[in-house]
Coordinates of N, CA and C in Angstrom, one line a residue:
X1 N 22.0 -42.9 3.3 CA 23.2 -43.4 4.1 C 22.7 -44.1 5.3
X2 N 23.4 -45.1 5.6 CA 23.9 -45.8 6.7 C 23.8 -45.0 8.1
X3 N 23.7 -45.5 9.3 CA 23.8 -44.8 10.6 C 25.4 -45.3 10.5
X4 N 25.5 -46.5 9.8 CA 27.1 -46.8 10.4 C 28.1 -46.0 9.0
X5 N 27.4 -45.8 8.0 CA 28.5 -44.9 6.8 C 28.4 -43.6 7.7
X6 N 27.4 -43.1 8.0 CA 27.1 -41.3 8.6 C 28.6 -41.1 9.7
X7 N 28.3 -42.4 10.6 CA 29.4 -42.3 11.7 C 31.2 -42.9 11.0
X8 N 30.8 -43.4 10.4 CA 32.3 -43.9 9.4 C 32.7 -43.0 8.7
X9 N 31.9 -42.0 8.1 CA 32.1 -40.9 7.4 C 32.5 -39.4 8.0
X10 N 31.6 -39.2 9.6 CA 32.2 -38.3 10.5 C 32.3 -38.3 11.4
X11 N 32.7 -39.6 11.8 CA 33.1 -39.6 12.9 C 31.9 -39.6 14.6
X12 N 30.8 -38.9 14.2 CA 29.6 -39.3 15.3 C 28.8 -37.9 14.6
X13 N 27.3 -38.3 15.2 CA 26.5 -37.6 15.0 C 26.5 -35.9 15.0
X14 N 27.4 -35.5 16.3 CA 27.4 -34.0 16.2 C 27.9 -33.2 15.2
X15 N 29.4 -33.9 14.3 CA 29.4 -33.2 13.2 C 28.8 -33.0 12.0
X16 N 28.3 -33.8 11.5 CA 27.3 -33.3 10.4 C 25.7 -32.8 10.8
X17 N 25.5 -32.6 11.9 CA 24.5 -32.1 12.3 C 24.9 -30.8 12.6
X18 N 26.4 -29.5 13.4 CA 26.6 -29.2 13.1 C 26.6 -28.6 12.0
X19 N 27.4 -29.3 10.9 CA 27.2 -28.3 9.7 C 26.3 -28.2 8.9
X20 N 25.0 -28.6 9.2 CA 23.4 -28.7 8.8 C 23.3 -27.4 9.4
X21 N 23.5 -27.2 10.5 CA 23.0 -26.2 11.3 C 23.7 -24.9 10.7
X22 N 25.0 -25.2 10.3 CA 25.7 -23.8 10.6 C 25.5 -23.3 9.0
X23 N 25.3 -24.6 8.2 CA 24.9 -24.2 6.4 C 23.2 -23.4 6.6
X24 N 22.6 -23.7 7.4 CA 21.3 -23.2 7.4 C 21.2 -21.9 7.7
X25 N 21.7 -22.0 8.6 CA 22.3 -20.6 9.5 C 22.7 -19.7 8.5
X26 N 23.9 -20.0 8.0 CA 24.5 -18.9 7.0 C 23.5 -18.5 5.7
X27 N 22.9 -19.5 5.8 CA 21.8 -19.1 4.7 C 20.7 -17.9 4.9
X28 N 20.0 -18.2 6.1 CA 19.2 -17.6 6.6 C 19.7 -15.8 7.0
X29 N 21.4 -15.9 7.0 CA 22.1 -14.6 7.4 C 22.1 -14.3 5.7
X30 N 22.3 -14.9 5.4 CA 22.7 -14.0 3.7 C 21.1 -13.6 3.7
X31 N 19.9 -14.3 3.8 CA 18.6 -13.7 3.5 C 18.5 -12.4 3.9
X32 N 19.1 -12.5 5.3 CA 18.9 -11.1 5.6 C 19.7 -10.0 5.7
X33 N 20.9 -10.2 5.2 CA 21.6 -9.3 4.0 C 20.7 -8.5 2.9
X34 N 20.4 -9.6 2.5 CA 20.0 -9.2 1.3 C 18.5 -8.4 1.3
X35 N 17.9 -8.8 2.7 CA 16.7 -8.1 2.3 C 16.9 -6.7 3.4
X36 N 18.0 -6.4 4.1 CA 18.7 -5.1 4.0 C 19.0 -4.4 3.5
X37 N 19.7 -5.4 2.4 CA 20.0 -3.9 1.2 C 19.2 -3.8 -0.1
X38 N 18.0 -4.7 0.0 CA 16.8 -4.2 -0.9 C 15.8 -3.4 -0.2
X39 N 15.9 -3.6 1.0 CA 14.8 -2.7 1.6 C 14.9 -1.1 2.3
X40 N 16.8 -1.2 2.7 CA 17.1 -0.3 3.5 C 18.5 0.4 2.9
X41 N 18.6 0.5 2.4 CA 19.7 1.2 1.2 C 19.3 2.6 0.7
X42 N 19.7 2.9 0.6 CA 19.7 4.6 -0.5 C 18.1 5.5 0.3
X43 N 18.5 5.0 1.4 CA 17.5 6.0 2.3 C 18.0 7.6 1.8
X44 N 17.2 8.7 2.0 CA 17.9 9.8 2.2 C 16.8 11.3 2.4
X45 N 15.6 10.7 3.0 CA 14.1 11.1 3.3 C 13.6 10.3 4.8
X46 N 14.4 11.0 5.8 CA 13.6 10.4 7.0 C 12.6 9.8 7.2
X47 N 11.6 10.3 6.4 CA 10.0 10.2 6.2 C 9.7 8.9 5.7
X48 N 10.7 8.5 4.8 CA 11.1 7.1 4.3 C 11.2 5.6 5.1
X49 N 11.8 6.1 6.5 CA 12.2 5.3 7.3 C 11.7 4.4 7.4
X50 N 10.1 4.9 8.4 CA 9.0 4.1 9.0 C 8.3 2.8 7.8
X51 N 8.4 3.6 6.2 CA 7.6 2.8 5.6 C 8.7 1.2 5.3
X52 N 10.3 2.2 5.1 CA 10.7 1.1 4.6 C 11.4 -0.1 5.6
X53 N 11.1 0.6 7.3 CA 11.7 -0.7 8.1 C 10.3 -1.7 8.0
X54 N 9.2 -1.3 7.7 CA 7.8 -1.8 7.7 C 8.0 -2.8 6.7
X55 N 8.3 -2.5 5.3 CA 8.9 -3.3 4.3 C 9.6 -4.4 4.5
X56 N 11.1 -4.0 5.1 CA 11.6 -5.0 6.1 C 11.4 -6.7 6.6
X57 N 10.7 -5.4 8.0 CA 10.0 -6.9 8.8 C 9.0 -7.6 8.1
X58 N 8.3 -7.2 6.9 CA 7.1 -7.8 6.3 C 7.6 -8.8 5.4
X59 N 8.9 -8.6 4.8 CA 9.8 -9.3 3.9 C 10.2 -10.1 4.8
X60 N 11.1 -10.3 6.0 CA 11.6 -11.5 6.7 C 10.6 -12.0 7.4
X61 N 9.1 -11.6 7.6 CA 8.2 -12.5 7.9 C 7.6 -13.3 7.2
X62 N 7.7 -13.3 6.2 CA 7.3 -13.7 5.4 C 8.2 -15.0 4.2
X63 N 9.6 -14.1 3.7 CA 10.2 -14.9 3.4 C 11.5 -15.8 3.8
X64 N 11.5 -15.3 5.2 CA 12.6 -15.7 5.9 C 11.8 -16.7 6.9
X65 N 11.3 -16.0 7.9 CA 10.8 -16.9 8.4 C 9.0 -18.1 8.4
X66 N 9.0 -18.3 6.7 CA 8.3 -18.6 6.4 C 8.7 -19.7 5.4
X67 N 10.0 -19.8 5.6 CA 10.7 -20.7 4.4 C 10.8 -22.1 5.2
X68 N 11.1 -23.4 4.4 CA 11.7 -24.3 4.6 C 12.9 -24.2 5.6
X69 N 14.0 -23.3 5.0 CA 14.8 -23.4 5.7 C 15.2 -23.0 7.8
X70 N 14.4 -21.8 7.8 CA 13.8 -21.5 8.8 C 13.5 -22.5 9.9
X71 N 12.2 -23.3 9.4 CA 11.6 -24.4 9.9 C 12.6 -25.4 10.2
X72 N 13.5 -25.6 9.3 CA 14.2 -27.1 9.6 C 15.6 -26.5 10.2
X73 N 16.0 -25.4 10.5 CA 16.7 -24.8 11.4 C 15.7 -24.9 13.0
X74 N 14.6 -24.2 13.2 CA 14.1 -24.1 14.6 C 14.0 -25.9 14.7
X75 N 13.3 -26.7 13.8 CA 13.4 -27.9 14.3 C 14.7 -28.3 14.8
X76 N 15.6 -28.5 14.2 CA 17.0 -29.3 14.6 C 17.6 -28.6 15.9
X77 N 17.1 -27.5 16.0 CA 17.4 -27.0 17.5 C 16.6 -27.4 18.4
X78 N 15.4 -27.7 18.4 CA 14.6 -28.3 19.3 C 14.7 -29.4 19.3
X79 N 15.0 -30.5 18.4 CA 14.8 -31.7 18.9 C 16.2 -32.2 18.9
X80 N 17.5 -31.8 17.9 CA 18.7 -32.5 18.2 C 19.4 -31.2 19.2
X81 N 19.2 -31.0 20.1 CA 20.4 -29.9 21.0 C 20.7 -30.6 21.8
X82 N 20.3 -32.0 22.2 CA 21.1 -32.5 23.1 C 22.9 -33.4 22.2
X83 N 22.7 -33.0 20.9 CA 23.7 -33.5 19.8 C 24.3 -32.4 19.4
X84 N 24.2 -31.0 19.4 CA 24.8 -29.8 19.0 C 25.9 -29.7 20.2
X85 N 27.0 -29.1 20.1 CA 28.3 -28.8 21.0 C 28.2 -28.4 22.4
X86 N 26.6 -27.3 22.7 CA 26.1 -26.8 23.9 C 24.6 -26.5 23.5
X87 N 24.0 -26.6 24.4 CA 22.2 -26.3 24.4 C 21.8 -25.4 23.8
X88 N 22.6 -24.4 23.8 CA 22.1 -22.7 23.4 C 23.1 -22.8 21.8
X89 N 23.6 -23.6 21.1 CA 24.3 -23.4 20.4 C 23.4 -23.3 18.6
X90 N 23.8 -22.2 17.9 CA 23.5 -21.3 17.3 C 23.5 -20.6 16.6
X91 N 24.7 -21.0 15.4 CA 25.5 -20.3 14.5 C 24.8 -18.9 14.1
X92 N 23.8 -18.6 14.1 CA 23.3 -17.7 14.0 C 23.4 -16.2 14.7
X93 N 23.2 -16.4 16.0 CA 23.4 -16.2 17.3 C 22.7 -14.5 17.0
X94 N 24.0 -13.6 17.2 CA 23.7 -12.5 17.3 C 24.0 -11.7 15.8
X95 N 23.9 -12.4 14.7 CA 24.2 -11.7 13.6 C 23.6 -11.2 12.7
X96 N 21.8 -11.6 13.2 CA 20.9 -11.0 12.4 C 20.7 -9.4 13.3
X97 N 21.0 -9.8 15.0 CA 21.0 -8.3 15.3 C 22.0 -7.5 15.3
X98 N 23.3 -7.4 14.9 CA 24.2 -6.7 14.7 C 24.3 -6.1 12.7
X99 N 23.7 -6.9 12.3 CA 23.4 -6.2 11.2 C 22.6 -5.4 11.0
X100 N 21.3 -5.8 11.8 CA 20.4 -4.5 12.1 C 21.0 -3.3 12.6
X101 N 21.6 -3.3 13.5 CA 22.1 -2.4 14.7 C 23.2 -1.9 13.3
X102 N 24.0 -2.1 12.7 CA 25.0 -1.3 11.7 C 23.9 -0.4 10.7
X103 N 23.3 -1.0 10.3 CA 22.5 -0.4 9.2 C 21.8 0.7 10.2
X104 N 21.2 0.7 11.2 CA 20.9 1.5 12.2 C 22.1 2.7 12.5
X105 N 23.1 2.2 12.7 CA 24.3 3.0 13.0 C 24.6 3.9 12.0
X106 N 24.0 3.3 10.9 CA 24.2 4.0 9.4 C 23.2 5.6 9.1
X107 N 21.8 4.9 9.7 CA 20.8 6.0 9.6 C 21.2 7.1 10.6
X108 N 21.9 6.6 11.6 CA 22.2 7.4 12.5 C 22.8 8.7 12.2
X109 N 24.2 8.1 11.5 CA 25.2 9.2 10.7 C 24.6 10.1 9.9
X110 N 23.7 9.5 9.5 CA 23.1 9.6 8.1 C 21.8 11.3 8.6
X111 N 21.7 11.2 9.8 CA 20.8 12.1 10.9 C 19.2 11.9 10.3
X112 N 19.3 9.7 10.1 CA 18.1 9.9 9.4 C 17.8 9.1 10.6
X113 N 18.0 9.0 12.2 CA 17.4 8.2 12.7 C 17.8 8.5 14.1
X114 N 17.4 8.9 15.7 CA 17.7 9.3 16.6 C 18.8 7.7 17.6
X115 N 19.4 7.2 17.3 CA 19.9 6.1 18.0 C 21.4 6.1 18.2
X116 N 21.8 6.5 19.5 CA 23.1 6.9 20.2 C 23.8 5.4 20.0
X117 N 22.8 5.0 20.6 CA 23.5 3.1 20.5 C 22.4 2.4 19.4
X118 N 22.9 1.9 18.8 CA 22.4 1.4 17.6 C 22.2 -0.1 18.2
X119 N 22.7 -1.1 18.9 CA 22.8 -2.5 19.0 C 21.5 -2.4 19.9
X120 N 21.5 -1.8 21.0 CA 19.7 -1.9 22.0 C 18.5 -1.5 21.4
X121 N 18.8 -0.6 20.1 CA 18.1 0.0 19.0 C 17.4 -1.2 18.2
X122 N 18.5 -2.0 18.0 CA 18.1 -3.0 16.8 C 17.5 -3.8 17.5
X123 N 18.2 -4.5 19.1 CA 17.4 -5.3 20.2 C 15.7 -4.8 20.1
X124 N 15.7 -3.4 20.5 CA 14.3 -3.0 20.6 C 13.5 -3.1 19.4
X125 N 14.1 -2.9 18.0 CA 13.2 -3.3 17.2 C 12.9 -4.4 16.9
X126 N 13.6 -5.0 17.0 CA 13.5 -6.8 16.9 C 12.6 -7.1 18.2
X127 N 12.5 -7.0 18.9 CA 11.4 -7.3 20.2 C 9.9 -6.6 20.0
X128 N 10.0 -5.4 19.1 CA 8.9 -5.1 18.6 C 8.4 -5.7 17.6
X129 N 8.9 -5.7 16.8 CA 8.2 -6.5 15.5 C 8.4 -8.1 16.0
X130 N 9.2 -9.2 15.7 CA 9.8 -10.4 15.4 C 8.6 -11.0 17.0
X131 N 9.5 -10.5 18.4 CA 8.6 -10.6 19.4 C 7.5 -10.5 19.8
X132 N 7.3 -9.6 19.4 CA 5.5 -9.6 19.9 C 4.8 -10.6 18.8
X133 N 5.2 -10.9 17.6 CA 4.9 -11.6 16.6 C 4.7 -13.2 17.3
X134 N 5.9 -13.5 18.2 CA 5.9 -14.7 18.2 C 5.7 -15.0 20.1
X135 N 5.3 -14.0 20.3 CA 4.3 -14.0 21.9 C 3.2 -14.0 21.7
X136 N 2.3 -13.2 20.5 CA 1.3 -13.2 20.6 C 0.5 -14.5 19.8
X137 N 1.2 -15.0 18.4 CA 0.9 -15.7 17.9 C 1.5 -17.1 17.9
X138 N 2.6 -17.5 18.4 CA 2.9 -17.9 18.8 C 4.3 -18.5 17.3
X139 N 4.1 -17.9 16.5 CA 5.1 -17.4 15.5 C 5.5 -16.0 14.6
X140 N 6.8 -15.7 14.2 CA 6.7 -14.8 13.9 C 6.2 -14.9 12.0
X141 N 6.0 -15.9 12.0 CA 5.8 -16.3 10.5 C 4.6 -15.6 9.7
X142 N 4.3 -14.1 9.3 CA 3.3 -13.9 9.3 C 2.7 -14.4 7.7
X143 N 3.1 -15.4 6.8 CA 2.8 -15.9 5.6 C 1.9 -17.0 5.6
X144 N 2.0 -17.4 7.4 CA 0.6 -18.3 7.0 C -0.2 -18.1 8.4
X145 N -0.6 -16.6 8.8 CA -1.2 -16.4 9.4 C -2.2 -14.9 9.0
X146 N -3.4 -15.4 9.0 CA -4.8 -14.8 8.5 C -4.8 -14.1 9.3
X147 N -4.2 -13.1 10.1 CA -4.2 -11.6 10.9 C -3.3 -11.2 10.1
X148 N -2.3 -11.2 9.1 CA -1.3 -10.5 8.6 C -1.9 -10.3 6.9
X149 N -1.5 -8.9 6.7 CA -2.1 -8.0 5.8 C -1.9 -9.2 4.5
X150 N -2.9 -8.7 3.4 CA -3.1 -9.4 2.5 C -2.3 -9.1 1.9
X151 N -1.5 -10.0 0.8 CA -0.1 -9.8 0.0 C 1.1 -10.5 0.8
X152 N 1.1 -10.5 2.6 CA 2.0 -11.2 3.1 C 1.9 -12.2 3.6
X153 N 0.7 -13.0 3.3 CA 0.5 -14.3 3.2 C 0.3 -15.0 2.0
X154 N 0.7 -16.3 2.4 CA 0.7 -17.3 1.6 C -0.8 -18.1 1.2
X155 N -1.5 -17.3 0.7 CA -2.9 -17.6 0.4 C -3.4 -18.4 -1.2
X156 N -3.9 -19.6 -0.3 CA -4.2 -20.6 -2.0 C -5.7 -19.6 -2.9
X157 N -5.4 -20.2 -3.8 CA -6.8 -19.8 -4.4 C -7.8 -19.8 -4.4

């Protein structure tokens, strides 16, 4: 397409960049739906917990944030945000941590997990894993990074 069909078609750049962003977005939230309720479902052995939040973060490091989609999400935020509605804008925002924090809320009920408040819960796990991930390495991607356990990278032959 045209720069002048794109703009004849929506009107100016921010909307279909926009809904790039917010299709990506919603993609990236179903990923992690779904690797919620493959990984963290039918708990019912405390003992369980540790291995399977490990499971988890190893799976969104790997296949979440190791995807195409991912990538061309952090890019369009970095380089078109002066074209998105506001700077910090985000479809995503806070819904990978409030998903955590329910399923957290869940373990809780469940007296499979000590967490009064589940949302600072989810905050703090996500700054442990995702964060230190991408302070120390400077991504949380660990599928193409040769410090992350064998099997959760993306290794040629």
């Amino acid at each position: 397409m045209s720069k002048r069909t794109v703009y004849d078609s929506f009107g100016d750049k921010r909307t279909p960049l926009r809904a790039v962003v917010d299709s990506v977005g919603q993609s990236l939230i179903t990923t992690i739906r779904r690797t919620l309720d493959d990984t963290l479902t039918g708990l019912t052995d405390g003992d369980e917990l540790e291995e399977r939040l490990v499971t988890f973060s190893m799976r969104i490091a790997t296949d979440m944030l190791g995807s195409a989609e991912y990538a061309t999400l952090q890019r369009l935020l970095r380089t078109e945000s002066d074209h998105l509605p506001h700077r910090d804008y985000n479809s995503m925002a806070d819904t990978p941590d409030e998903a955590i924090a329910d399923r957290f809320a869940a373990f809780a009920e469940d007296g499979l997990l000590d967490a009064p408040d589940p949302r600072p819960a989810a905050d703090q796990f996500l700054a442990l894993t995702f964060g230190v991930a991408l302070d120390r390495l400077g991504s949380a991607n660990a599928a193409q990074d040769a410090r992350a356990p064998r099997g959760c990278r993306n290794e040629r032959p």
